[in-house]
C-alpha positions as YAML, in Angstrom:
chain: A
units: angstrom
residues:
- id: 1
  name: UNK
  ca: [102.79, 100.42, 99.00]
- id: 2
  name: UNK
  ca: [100.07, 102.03, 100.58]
- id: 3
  name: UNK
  ca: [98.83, 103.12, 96.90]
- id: 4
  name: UNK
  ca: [98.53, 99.82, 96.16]
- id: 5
  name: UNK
  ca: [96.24, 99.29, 98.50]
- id: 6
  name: UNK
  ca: [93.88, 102.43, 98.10]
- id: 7
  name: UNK
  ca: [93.77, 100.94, 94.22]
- id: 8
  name: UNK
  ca: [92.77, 98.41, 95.27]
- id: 9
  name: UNK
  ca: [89.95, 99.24, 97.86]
- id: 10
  name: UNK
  ca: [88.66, 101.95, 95.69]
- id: 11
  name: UNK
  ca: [88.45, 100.11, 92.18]
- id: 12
  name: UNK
  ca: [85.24, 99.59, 92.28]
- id: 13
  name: UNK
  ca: [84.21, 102.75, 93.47]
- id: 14
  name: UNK
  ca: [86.28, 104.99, 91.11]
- id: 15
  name: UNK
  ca: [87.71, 102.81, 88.19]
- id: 16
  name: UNK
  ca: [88.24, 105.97, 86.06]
- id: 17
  name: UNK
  ca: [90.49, 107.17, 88.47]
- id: 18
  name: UNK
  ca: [92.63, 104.73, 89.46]
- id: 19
  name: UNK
  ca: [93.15, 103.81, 85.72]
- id: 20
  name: UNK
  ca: [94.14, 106.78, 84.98]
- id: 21
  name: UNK
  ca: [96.75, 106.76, 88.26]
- id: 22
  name: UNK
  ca: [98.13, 103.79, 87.30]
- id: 23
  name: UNK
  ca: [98.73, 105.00, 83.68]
- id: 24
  name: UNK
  ca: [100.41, 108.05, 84.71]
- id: 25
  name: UNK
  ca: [102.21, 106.20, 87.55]
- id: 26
  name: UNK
  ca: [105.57, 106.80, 86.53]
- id: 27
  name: UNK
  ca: [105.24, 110.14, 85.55]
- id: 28
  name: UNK
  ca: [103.49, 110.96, 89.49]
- id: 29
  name: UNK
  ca: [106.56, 109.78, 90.65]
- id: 30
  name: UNK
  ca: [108.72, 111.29, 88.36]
- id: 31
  name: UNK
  ca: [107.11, 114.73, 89.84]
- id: 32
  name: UNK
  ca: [107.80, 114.10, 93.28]
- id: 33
  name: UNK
  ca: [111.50, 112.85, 92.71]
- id: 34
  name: UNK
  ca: [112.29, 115.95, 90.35]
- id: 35
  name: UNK
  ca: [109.70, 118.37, 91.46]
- id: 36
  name: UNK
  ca: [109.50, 119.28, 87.29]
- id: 37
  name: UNK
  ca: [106.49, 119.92, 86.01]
- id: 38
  name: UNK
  ca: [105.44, 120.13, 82.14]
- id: 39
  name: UNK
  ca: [103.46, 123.10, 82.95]
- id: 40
  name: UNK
  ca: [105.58, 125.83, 81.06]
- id: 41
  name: UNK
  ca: [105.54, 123.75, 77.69]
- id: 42
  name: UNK
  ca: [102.08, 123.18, 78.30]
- id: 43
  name: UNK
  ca: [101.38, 126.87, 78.57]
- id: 44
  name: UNK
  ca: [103.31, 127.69, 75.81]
- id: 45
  name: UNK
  ca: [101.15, 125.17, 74.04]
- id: 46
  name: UNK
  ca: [98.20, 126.84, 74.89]
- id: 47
  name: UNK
  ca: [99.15, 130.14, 74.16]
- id: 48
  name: UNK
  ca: [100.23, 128.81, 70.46]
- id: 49
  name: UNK
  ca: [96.83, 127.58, 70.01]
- id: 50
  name: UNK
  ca: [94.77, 130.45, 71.23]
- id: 51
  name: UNK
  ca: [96.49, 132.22, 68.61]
- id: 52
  name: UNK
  ca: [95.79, 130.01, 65.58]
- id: 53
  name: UNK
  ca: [92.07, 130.30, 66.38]
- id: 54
  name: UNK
  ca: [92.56, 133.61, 66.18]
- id: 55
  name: UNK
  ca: [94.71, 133.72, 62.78]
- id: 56
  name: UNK
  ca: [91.92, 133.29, 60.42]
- id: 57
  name: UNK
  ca: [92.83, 136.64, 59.52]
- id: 58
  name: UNK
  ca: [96.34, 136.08, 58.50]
- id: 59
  name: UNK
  ca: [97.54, 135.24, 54.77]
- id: 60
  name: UNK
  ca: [100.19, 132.88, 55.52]
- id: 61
  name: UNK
  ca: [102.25, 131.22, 57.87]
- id: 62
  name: UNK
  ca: [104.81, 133.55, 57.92]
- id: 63
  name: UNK
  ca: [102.08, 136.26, 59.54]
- id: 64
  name: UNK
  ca: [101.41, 133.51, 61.90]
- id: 65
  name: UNK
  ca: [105.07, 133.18, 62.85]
- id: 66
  name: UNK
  ca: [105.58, 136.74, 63.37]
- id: 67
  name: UNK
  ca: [102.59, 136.88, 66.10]
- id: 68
  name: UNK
  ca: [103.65, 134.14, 67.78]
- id: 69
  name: UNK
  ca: [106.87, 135.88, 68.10]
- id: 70
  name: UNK
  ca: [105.80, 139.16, 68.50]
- id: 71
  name: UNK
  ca: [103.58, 137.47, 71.91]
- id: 72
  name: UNK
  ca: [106.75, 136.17, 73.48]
- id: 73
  name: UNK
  ca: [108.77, 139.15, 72.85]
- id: 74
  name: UNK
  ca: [106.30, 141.24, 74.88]
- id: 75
  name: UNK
  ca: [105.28, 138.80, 77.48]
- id: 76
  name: UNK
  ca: [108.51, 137.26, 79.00]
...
């Protein structure tokens, strides 16, 4: 594979890189065979988190749980 070989050549050159190809390897190729993405989720994620550093206002969990909800319900 011609991958292969760029890993190779460029190892020395950009280790951090090519680790971190060869890690996610199976998942790169997973991408281009599916064309799925874990960017929704990871959004979702995000948005979840914003709002807990933003919740040091609320008394409990259940407050939490209701913005959380409330955000979806208005943003889909």
């Amino acid at each position: 594979m011609r991958i292969g070989i760029w890993q190779k050549r460029s190892q020395q050159y950009f280790p951090d890189t090519v680790k971190t190809i060869t890690n996610w390897f199976d998942e790169i190729i997973a991408y281009f065979d599916n064309r799925t993405t874990s960017g929704i989720v990871e959004g979702i994620n995000n948005k979840l988190k914003l709002i807990k550093r933003s919740a040091y206002g609320f008394r409990d969990f259940e407050n939490y749980k209701n913005r959380c909800l409330f955000t979806w319900h208005f943003n889909c």
